[in-house]
């Protein structure tokens, strides 16, 4: 059986999705408050930047993959208006349900679908824009997921991948110290689950850096890929165009 990483641990490929599901089943209820605490609210700025780069137009068809509690889906729904469509998807029922309830509470009813990014249940060339925020690093076969994202985009459509990335020097050491020491403690204190937040910190270290992800997107079929470093590379936004 092929092996892959789950944080710093080696696990059977077939087991990784189960471990990831355990993490998000556990954190779903506290996900939003933890996001604000761990990033000191910066995740809102990173997402706002993503929306500004996306420039979704009225009437666009947008697919939000690994959409979780729905931050991006909610904002896109306002941009595409009544003529447009935003499909909010995730592989994890607890995350998707939390997001769906939150959107319904705000008066938004979006098509919501439980699905694996590695096997998207959509016709080829059916979306103008595909987004995945902080989801790709949890996927077992990232190349397969990127190829699927490319497949469902119309020619000229764009994929936006917002993800933790490689931090520039001299911030690397303090950032490593913060994420390996403070994050799990914060997770334990607020969500009662330090282990899931240790996984978060480890999974960031194991994720491909900016240049590697750009190359992976090109291999997956994107003709042109731009990289935007945010907060000194703590996060990067990769924008791929399907030619
Ligand atoms: C850190 S959360 C991000 C949620 C949201 N996009 C945000 O930015 O707040 C990562 C999400 O990726 C989802 N995920 C992990 N593997 C996935 C897969 N193979 N297909 C779809 N979603 C996946 C998880 O269930 C989880 O909800």
Coordinates of C-alpha atoms and ligand atoms in Angstrom, one line a residue:
X1 CA 0.0 0.0 0.0
X2 CA 1.4 3.4 -1.0
X3 CA 2.3 5.8 1.9
X4 CA 1.6 9.5 2.3
X5 CA 2.0 12.0 5.1
X6 CA -0.6 13.1 7.6
X7 CA 1.2 16.0 9.2
X8 CA 4.7 14.5 10.1
X9 CA 3.4 11.0 10.3
X10 CA 3.5 8.4 7.4
X11 CA 0.2 6.7 6.9
X12 CA -1.3 4.4 4.2
X13 CA -2.8 6.5 1.4
X14 CA -6.2 5.0 2.0
X15 CA -6.1 6.1 5.6
X16 CA -5.3 9.8 5.2
X17 CA -8.8 10.9 4.3
X18 CA -10.1 9.2 7.4
X19 CA -7.6 11.0 9.6
X20 CA -8.4 14.4 8.0
X21 CA -12.1 13.7 8.5
X22 CA -11.4 13.1 12.2
X23 CA -9.7 16.5 12.4
X24 CA -12.5 18.5 10.8
X25 CA -15.3 16.5 12.6
X26 CA -13.6 17.5 15.8
X27 CA -13.0 21.2 15.0
X28 CA -16.1 22.1 13.0
X29 CA -18.0 23.7 15.9
X30 CA -15.1 26.0 16.9
X31 CA -13.6 26.4 13.5
X32 CA -14.5 30.1 12.9
X33 CA -13.5 31.4 16.3
X34 CA -10.2 29.5 16.1
X35 CA -9.5 30.9 12.7
X36 CA -9.9 34.4 14.1
X37 CA -7.7 33.7 17.1
X38 CA -4.9 31.8 15.4
X39 CA -4.5 34.3 12.6
X40 CA -5.4 37.4 14.7
X41 CA -8.1 38.0 12.1
X42 CA -5.7 37.9 9.2
X43 CA -7.6 35.1 7.4
X44 CA -10.3 37.7 6.7
X45 CA -7.8 39.9 4.9
X46 CA -6.4 37.0 2.9
X47 CA -9.9 36.0 1.9
X48 CA -10.8 39.6 1.0
X49 CA -7.7 39.8 -1.2
X50 CA -8.7 36.5 -2.9
X51 CA -12.2 38.0 -3.6
X52 CA -10.6 41.1 -5.0
X53 CA -8.4 39.1 -7.3
X54 CA -11.2 36.8 -8.4
X55 CA -13.4 39.7 -9.6
X56 CA -16.4 37.4 -10.0
X57 CA -19.0 39.0 -12.3
X58 CA -22.8 39.0 -12.1
X59 CA -24.1 35.8 -13.6
X60 CA -20.8 33.8 -13.1
X61 CA -20.8 30.2 -12.1
X62 CA -18.5 29.7 -9.1
X63 CA -17.4 26.5 -7.4
X64 CA -16.0 26.7 -3.9
X65 CA -14.2 23.5 -3.0
X66 CA -13.4 22.6 0.6
X67 CA -15.7 25.5 1.4
X68 CA -16.1 24.6 5.0
X69 CA -18.0 27.2 7.0
X70 CA -18.7 29.2 3.9
X71 CA -16.7 32.5 4.1
X72 CA -15.8 32.6 0.3
X73 CA -19.1 31.1 -0.9
X74 CA -21.1 33.8 1.0
X75 CA -19.0 36.6 -0.5
X76 CA -19.2 35.2 -4.0
X77 CA -23.0 34.8 -3.7
X78 CA -23.3 38.5 -3.3
X79 CA -21.0 39.2 -6.3
X80 CA -22.6 36.9 -8.8
X81 CA -26.2 38.0 -7.9
X82 CA -29.4 36.2 -8.7
X83 CA -28.4 35.3 -12.2
X84 CA -25.2 33.6 -11.0
X85 CA -24.6 30.4 -9.1
X86 CA -22.2 29.6 -6.2
X87 CA -21.9 25.9 -5.3
X88 CA -20.6 25.4 -1.8
X89 CA -18.9 22.0 -1.4
X90 CA -16.8 20.1 1.1
X91 CA -15.9 16.4 1.8
X92 CA -16.7 16.8 5.5
X93 CA -20.4 16.8 6.6
X94 CA -19.8 18.5 9.9
X95 CA -18.0 21.4 8.3
X96 CA -20.5 21.7 5.4
X97 CA -23.5 21.5 7.8
X98 CA -21.9 24.2 10.0
X99 CA -21.4 26.4 7.0
X100 CA -24.8 25.8 5.5
X101 CA -26.5 26.6 8.8
X102 CA -24.5 29.8 9.0
X103 CA -25.4 30.9 5.5
X104 CA -29.1 30.0 6.0
X105 CA -29.0 32.2 9.2
X106 CA -27.8 35.0 7.0
X107 CA -30.6 34.4 4.5
X108 CA -28.5 32.7 1.9
X109 CA -29.5 29.4 0.4
X110 CA -26.8 28.0 -1.9
X111 CA -26.5 24.7 -3.6
X112 CA -24.5 22.7 -1.1
X113 CA -22.8 19.4 -2.0
X114 CA -20.8 16.8 0.0
X115 CA -18.0 15.8 -2.4
X116 CA -14.4 14.9 -2.7
X117 CA -12.2 17.4 -4.7
X118 CA -10.4 14.4 -6.2
X119 CA -13.6 13.2 -7.9
X120 CA -15.7 16.2 -8.7
X121 CA -19.3 15.3 -9.7
X122 CA -19.6 18.1 -12.2
X123 CA -19.6 18.2 -16.0
X124 CA -16.4 19.4 -17.7
X125 CA -16.1 23.1 -18.5
X126 CA -19.0 24.1 -16.3
X127 CA -17.6 26.9 -14.1
X128 CA -16.1 30.4 -14.6
X129 CA -14.3 30.3 -11.3
X130 CA -13.1 27.6 -8.9
X131 CA -11.7 28.4 -5.5
X132 CA -10.1 26.3 -2.8
X133 CA -9.1 28.1 0.5
X134 CA -6.9 26.3 3.0
X135 CA -8.2 23.0 1.6
X136 CA -5.6 21.7 -0.8
X137 CA -3.0 20.7 1.8
X138 CA -5.4 18.3 3.3
X139 CA -6.0 16.3 0.1
X140 CA -4.3 13.0 -0.4
X141 CA -3.8 13.2 -4.2
X142 CA -3.2 16.9 -4.8
X143 CA -2.3 16.4 -8.5
X144 CA -5.6 14.6 -9.1
X145 CA -7.6 17.3 -7.3
X146 CA -5.9 20.1 -9.3
X147 CA -6.6 18.2 -12.6
X148 CA -10.3 17.9 -11.6
X149 CA -10.4 21.6 -10.8
X150 CA -9.0 22.3 -14.3
X151 CA -11.4 19.9 -15.9
X152 CA -14.6 21.6 -14.5
X153 CA -13.4 25.1 -15.6
X154 CA -14.5 26.7 -18.8
X155 CA -11.7 27.7 -21.1
X156 CA -10.4 31.0 -19.8
X157 CA -11.8 30.2 -16.4
X158 CA -9.6 30.6 -13.3
X159 CA -8.7 28.5 -10.3
X160 CA -7.7 30.4 -7.1
X161 CA -5.8 28.4 -4.5
X162 CA -5.4 30.2 -1.2
X163 CA -3.1 28.2 1.1
X164 CA -0.4 28.4 3.7
X165 CA 3.0 28.5 2.1
X166 CA 6.7 29.0 2.6
X167 CA 7.5 32.0 4.8
X168 CA 10.3 34.4 3.9
X169 CA 13.4 34.8 6.1
X170 CA 13.9 36.1 8.8
X171 CA 10.3 35.3 9.8
X172 CA 10.7 31.5 9.4
X173 CA 12.0 30.7 12.9
X174 CA 9.5 32.8 14.9
X175 CA 6.7 31.6 12.7
X176 CA 7.8 27.9 13.2
X177 CA 8.0 28.5 16.9
X178 CA 4.5 30.1 17.0
X179 CA 2.9 27.4 15.0
X180 CA 4.5 24.4 16.7
X181 CA 4.1 25.7 20.3
X182 CA 1.3 28.2 20.5
X183 CA -1.2 26.8 18.0
X184 CA -1.7 23.3 19.6
X185 CA -2.0 25.0 23.0
X186 CA -4.6 27.5 21.7
X187 CA -6.4 24.5 20.1
X188 CA -6.4 22.6 23.3
X189 CA -7.6 25.6 25.3
X190 CA -10.4 26.8 23.0
X191 CA -11.5 23.8 21.1
X192 CA -10.4 21.1 23.6
X193 CA -8.3 19.5 20.8
X194 CA -4.5 20.3 20.7
X195 CA -3.7 17.3 18.4
X196 CA -5.8 18.6 15.5
X197 CA -4.0 22.0 15.7
X198 CA -0.7 20.2 15.8
X199 CA -1.7 18.5 12.6
X200 CA -2.5 21.9 11.2
X201 CA 1.0 23.2 11.9
X202 CA 2.6 20.0 10.6
X203 CA 0.5 20.0 7.5
X204 CA 1.6 23.5 6.7
X205 CA 5.3 22.4 6.8
X206 CA 4.6 19.4 4.5
X207 CA 2.7 21.4 1.9
X208 CA 4.5 22.3 -1.4
X209 CA 6.1 25.7 -1.5
X210 CA 5.1 28.5 -3.9
X211 CA 7.3 27.3 -6.8
X212 CA 6.4 23.6 -6.4
X213 CA 2.6 24.3 -6.3
X214 CA 2.9 26.5 -9.4
X215 CA 4.7 23.7 -11.3
X216 CA 2.0 21.2 -10.1
X217 CA -0.8 23.5 -11.4
X218 CA 0.9 23.8 -14.8
X219 CA 1.2 20.0 -14.9
X220 CA -2.5 19.7 -14.0
X221 CA -3.3 21.7 -17.2
X222 CA -3.2 25.4 -16.3
X223 CA -1.6 27.4 -19.1
X224 CA -0.6 30.3 -16.9
X225 CA -0.1 30.6 -13.2
X226 CA 0.5 33.7 -11.1
X227 CA 1.6 33.6 -7.5
X228 CA 0.8 36.3 -4.9
X229 CA 2.7 36.1 -1.6
X230 CA 0.7 37.4 1.3
X231 CA 2.1 38.3 4.8
X232 CA 5.6 37.5 3.7
X233 CA 4.6 34.1 2.3
X234 CA 2.7 32.8 5.4
X235 CA 0.0 32.4 2.8
X236 CA 0.1 32.4 -1.0
X237 CA -2.6 32.9 -3.6
X238 CA -2.0 30.9 -6.8
X239 CA -4.1 31.9 -9.7
X240 CA -4.2 29.5 -12.6
X241 CA -5.9 30.1 -16.0
X242 CA -7.3 27.3 -18.0
X243 CA -6.3 28.1 -21.5
Ligands
LIG1 C1 -9.1 24.5 6.9 S1 -10.7 24.1 6.2 C2 -11.0 25.4 5.1 C3 -12.4 25.9 5.1 C4 -12.7 27.1 4.3 N1 -12.4 27.0 2.9 C5 -12.0 28.3 4.9 O1 -11.1 28.9 4.2 O2 -12.3 28.7 6.0 C6 -10.2 22.8 5.1 C7 -11.4 22.1 4.5 O3 -10.9 21.2 3.5 C8 -11.8 20.1 3.5 N2 -11.3 19.0 2.7 C9 -10.2 18.2 3.1 N3 -10.0 17.2 2.1 C10 -10.9 17.5 1.1 C11 -11.2 16.8 -0.1 N4 -10.5 15.8 -0.6 N5 -12.2 17.3 -0.9 C12 -12.9 18.4 -0.5 N6 -12.7 19.0 0.7 C13 -11.7 18.6 1.5 C14 -12.1 19.8 5.0 O4 -13.2 19.0 5.2 C15 -12.2 21.2 5.5 O5 -13.5 21.6 5.6

